[in-house]
């Protein structure tokens, strides 16, 4: 791939740079920064600087069509920083296509290491306060709302136009990047919100796209907040049925649903203290795992692990009062609330997208009604009252075209997890129905972000990349299911 840099005084431009992290001896990487106009229609205005990392094909013989990875959230960083990049070296062992294709890590505007960053340090600073108040939903929402308001005011005060960090501007950034790197054709790999971004590329800038992988699709036509409560409830109902069919889960918890709620009630009476290291200073910090904390652990287990195995493991630890088993989950909670590690979400980016492209199209009254209707799993969903947070966000007239179903004939692999509580399988079915040349694969027993958790999904994706016009083999889905 021959990168060409535009003149330093023109936009967009790409400038190679020395990588800011250590590259393992058995790997090769190239780094650089793309500078674009904040408003593509006004190149004389503010600029946005986006880091780009190209992890070279480990075989040394890269195919001409690289893969560009599109993160979710919106607001999830690409992991191009010194710590986050370490995970990508691990993926080089897990994803076989990294042997034969370059992988482009593209930081979306507003995320992670981009300049400006829309990360809300104000929320991170109050993370431990929220975590310690997890039982008081109203208090947590109040703390979060105050932090987000302070962040919003700071970003606006810095002259940032928060209406220019949405999907369409990012599609233009991607188009610029492909041209600047001299790439004739590439493959898109999006996860969660990254699939909505990939779909938007398929609609607005399809030139140069060889194939697309949509992992846990989030199509634009859904009303995500209206469907959330029912989706979470359905995911758990599917989990309980899957547990009854799985020998490991069934043997330990013949009635997993009752066991979860019994443990929640028990922890509300007698919380289980779990001590982990505070990542900021190395000091021990004790978190009381209450019923609400178990809800937090349970929903992440459902989304990002095989909950048929992980949940019985956690419940058994609570029954035997063994805090050690819960330490990894609690460490993850602490990192998340403090905005550390690969989960350091850019809240400003999240609202810059959601407050314009999703929330205005959801009826808040209907959302509340549906939450009451599906109250059995209230609290198991991902919500910090985002709808209210958007009330004070800079207003624009909602663009109905943003919610139009996207049609395309580009070869597309659609991967959906049977137990996904974030982007349920119905989203995948809806997405695939609009695409003329798509292959829908539903992975049993798993939830969100399948290519991070399923070797079978990886094998299917590799088969697809080799020949995107042919239906990939699903033989591995039948193995290991009981």
Tab-separated table of N, CA and C in Angstrom, residues 128 131 274-280 283-287 289 293 296-297 300 314 323-343:
chain	number	residue	atom	x	y	z
A	128	UNK	N	-15.636	6.464	40.693
A	128	UNK	CA	-15.666	5.698	41.939
A	128	UNK	C	-16.852	6.102	42.804
A	131	UNK	N	-19.723	4.233	41.380
A	131	UNK	CA	-19.631	2.807	41.668
A	131	UNK	C	-20.007	2.514	43.110
A	274	UNK	N	-15.347	-7.502	47.731
A	274	UNK	CA	-14.306	-7.969	46.829
A	274	UNK	C	-13.230	-6.883	46.755
A	275	UNK	N	-12.005	-7.259	47.072
A	275	UNK	CA	-10.908	-6.297	47.084
A	275	UNK	C	-10.052	-6.439	45.824
A	276	UNK	N	-9.887	-5.322	45.142
A	276	UNK	CA	-9.046	-5.280	43.938
A	276	UNK	C	-8.090	-4.091	44.068
A	277	UNK	N	-7.201	-3.962	43.127
A	277	UNK	CA	-6.236	-2.860	43.155
A	277	UNK	C	-6.784	-1.657	42.409
A	278	UNK	N	-6.689	-0.503	43.047
A	278	UNK	CA	-7.090	0.742	42.389
A	278	UNK	C	-6.063	1.028	41.291
A	279	UNK	N	-6.468	1.018	40.015
A	279	UNK	CA	-5.505	1.176	38.923
A	279	UNK	C	-4.832	2.547	38.898
A	280	UNK	N	-5.370	3.503	39.630
A	280	UNK	CA	-4.792	4.850	39.607
A	280	UNK	C	-3.578	4.978	40.514
A	283	UNK	N	-3.308	1.111	45.194
A	283	UNK	CA	-3.803	0.817	46.539
A	283	UNK	C	-4.988	-0.144	46.475
A	284	UNK	N	-5.164	-0.969	47.519
A	284	UNK	CA	-6.332	-1.866	47.531
A	284	UNK	C	-7.621	-1.066	47.694
A	285	UNK	N	-8.642	-1.491	46.978
A	285	UNK	CA	-9.952	-0.862	47.098
A	285	UNK	C	-10.993	-1.979	47.183
A	286	UNK	N	-11.893	-1.846	48.136
A	286	UNK	CA	-12.911	-2.876	48.355
A	286	UNK	C	-14.249	-2.407	47.804
A	287	UNK	N	-14.821	-3.234	46.966
A	287	UNK	CA	-16.127	-2.960	46.377
A	287	UNK	C	-17.130	-3.947	46.959
A	289	UNK	N	-20.057	-6.070	46.539
A	289	UNK	CA	-20.882	-6.649	45.475
A	289	UNK	C	-22.276	-6.865	46.029
A	293	UNK	N	-24.797	-4.677	41.867
A	293	UNK	CA	-23.498	-5.014	41.271
A	293	UNK	C	-23.578	-6.342	40.531
A	296	UNK	N	-25.021	-5.791	37.234
A	296	UNK	CA	-24.005	-5.264	36.326
A	296	UNK	C	-23.137	-6.400	35.772
A	297	UNK	N	-22.703	-7.286	36.673
A	297	UNK	CA	-21.860	-8.416	36.268
A	297	UNK	C	-22.634	-9.353	35.339
A	300	UNK	N	-23.063	-8.022	31.691
A	300	UNK	CA	-21.823	-8.093	30.924
A	300	UNK	C	-21.479	-9.541	30.594
A	314	UNK	N	-20.014	-17.634	38.458
A	314	UNK	CA	-20.150	-16.500	39.367
A	314	UNK	C	-21.122	-16.799	40.511
A	323	UNK	N	-14.785	-14.551	47.059
A	323	UNK	CA	-14.657	-13.303	46.303
A	323	UNK	C	-13.613	-13.369	45.190
A	324	UNK	N	-12.671	-14.292	45.279
A	324	UNK	CA	-11.587	-14.348	44.293
A	324	UNK	C	-12.112	-14.548	42.878
A	325	UNK	N	-13.172	-15.350	42.743
A	325	UNK	CA	-13.728	-15.635	41.424
A	325	UNK	C	-14.296	-14.366	40.774
A	326	UNK	N	-14.783	-13.454	41.613
A	326	UNK	CA	-15.412	-12.245	41.099
A	326	UNK	C	-14.414	-11.115	40.842
A	327	UNK	N	-13.158	-11.319	41.235
A	327	UNK	CA	-12.183	-10.233	41.103
A	327	UNK	C	-12.025	-9.737	39.659
A	328	UNK	N	-11.912	-10.612	38.654
A	328	UNK	CA	-11.780	-10.090	37.284
A	328	UNK	C	-12.966	-9.237	36.860
A	329	UNK	N	-14.179	-9.676	37.224
A	329	UNK	CA	-15.374	-8.916	36.848
A	329	UNK	C	-15.406	-7.575	37.561
A	330	UNK	N	-15.023	-7.563	38.835
A	330	UNK	CA	-15.031	-6.310	39.592
A	330	UNK	C	-13.945	-5.364	39.082
A	331	UNK	N	-12.783	-5.911	38.726
A	331	UNK	CA	-11.732	-5.065	38.143
A	331	UNK	C	-12.221	-4.401	36.859
A	332	UNK	N	-12.958	-5.173	36.068
A	332	UNK	CA	-13.519	-4.619	34.841
A	332	UNK	C	-14.510	-3.503	35.131
A	333	UNK	N	-15.324	-3.674	36.181
A	333	UNK	CA	-16.269	-2.630	36.564
A	333	UNK	C	-15.539	-1.369	36.992
A	334	UNK	N	-14.483	-1.526	37.796
A	334	UNK	CA	-13.716	-0.376	38.276
A	334	UNK	C	-13.093	0.365	37.099
A	335	UNK	N	-12.464	-0.373	36.188
A	335	UNK	CA	-11.848	0.259	35.019
A	335	UNK	C	-12.888	1.014	34.196
A	336	UNK	N	-14.067	0.401	34.050
A	336	UNK	CA	-15.113	1.033	33.258
A	336	UNK	C	-15.601	2.325	33.874
A	337	UNK	N	-15.833	2.325	35.173
A	337	UNK	CA	-16.335	3.522	35.846
A	337	UNK	C	-15.280	4.622	35.901
A	338	UNK	N	-14.014	4.242	35.917
A	338	UNK	CA	-12.946	5.233	35.977
A	338	UNK	C	-12.479	5.668	34.592
A	339	UNK	N	-13.028	5.047	33.568
A	339	UNK	CA	-12.635	5.418	32.214
A	339	UNK	C	-11.227	4.997	31.878
A	340	UNK	N	-10.856	3.797	32.316
A	340	UNK	CA	-9.499	3.314	32.079
A	340	UNK	C	-9.513	2.126	31.120
A	341	UNK	N	-8.368	1.858	30.519
A	341	UNK	CA	-8.231	0.681	29.664
A	341	UNK	C	-8.955	0.838	28.343
A	342	UNK	N	-9.153	-0.294	27.685
A	342	UNK	CA	-9.743	-0.286	26.343
A	342	UNK	C	-11.209	0.116	26.369
A	343	UNK	N	-11.818	0.145	27.552
A	343	UNK	CA	-13.221	0.522	27.649
A	343	UNK	C	-13.440	1.991	27.923
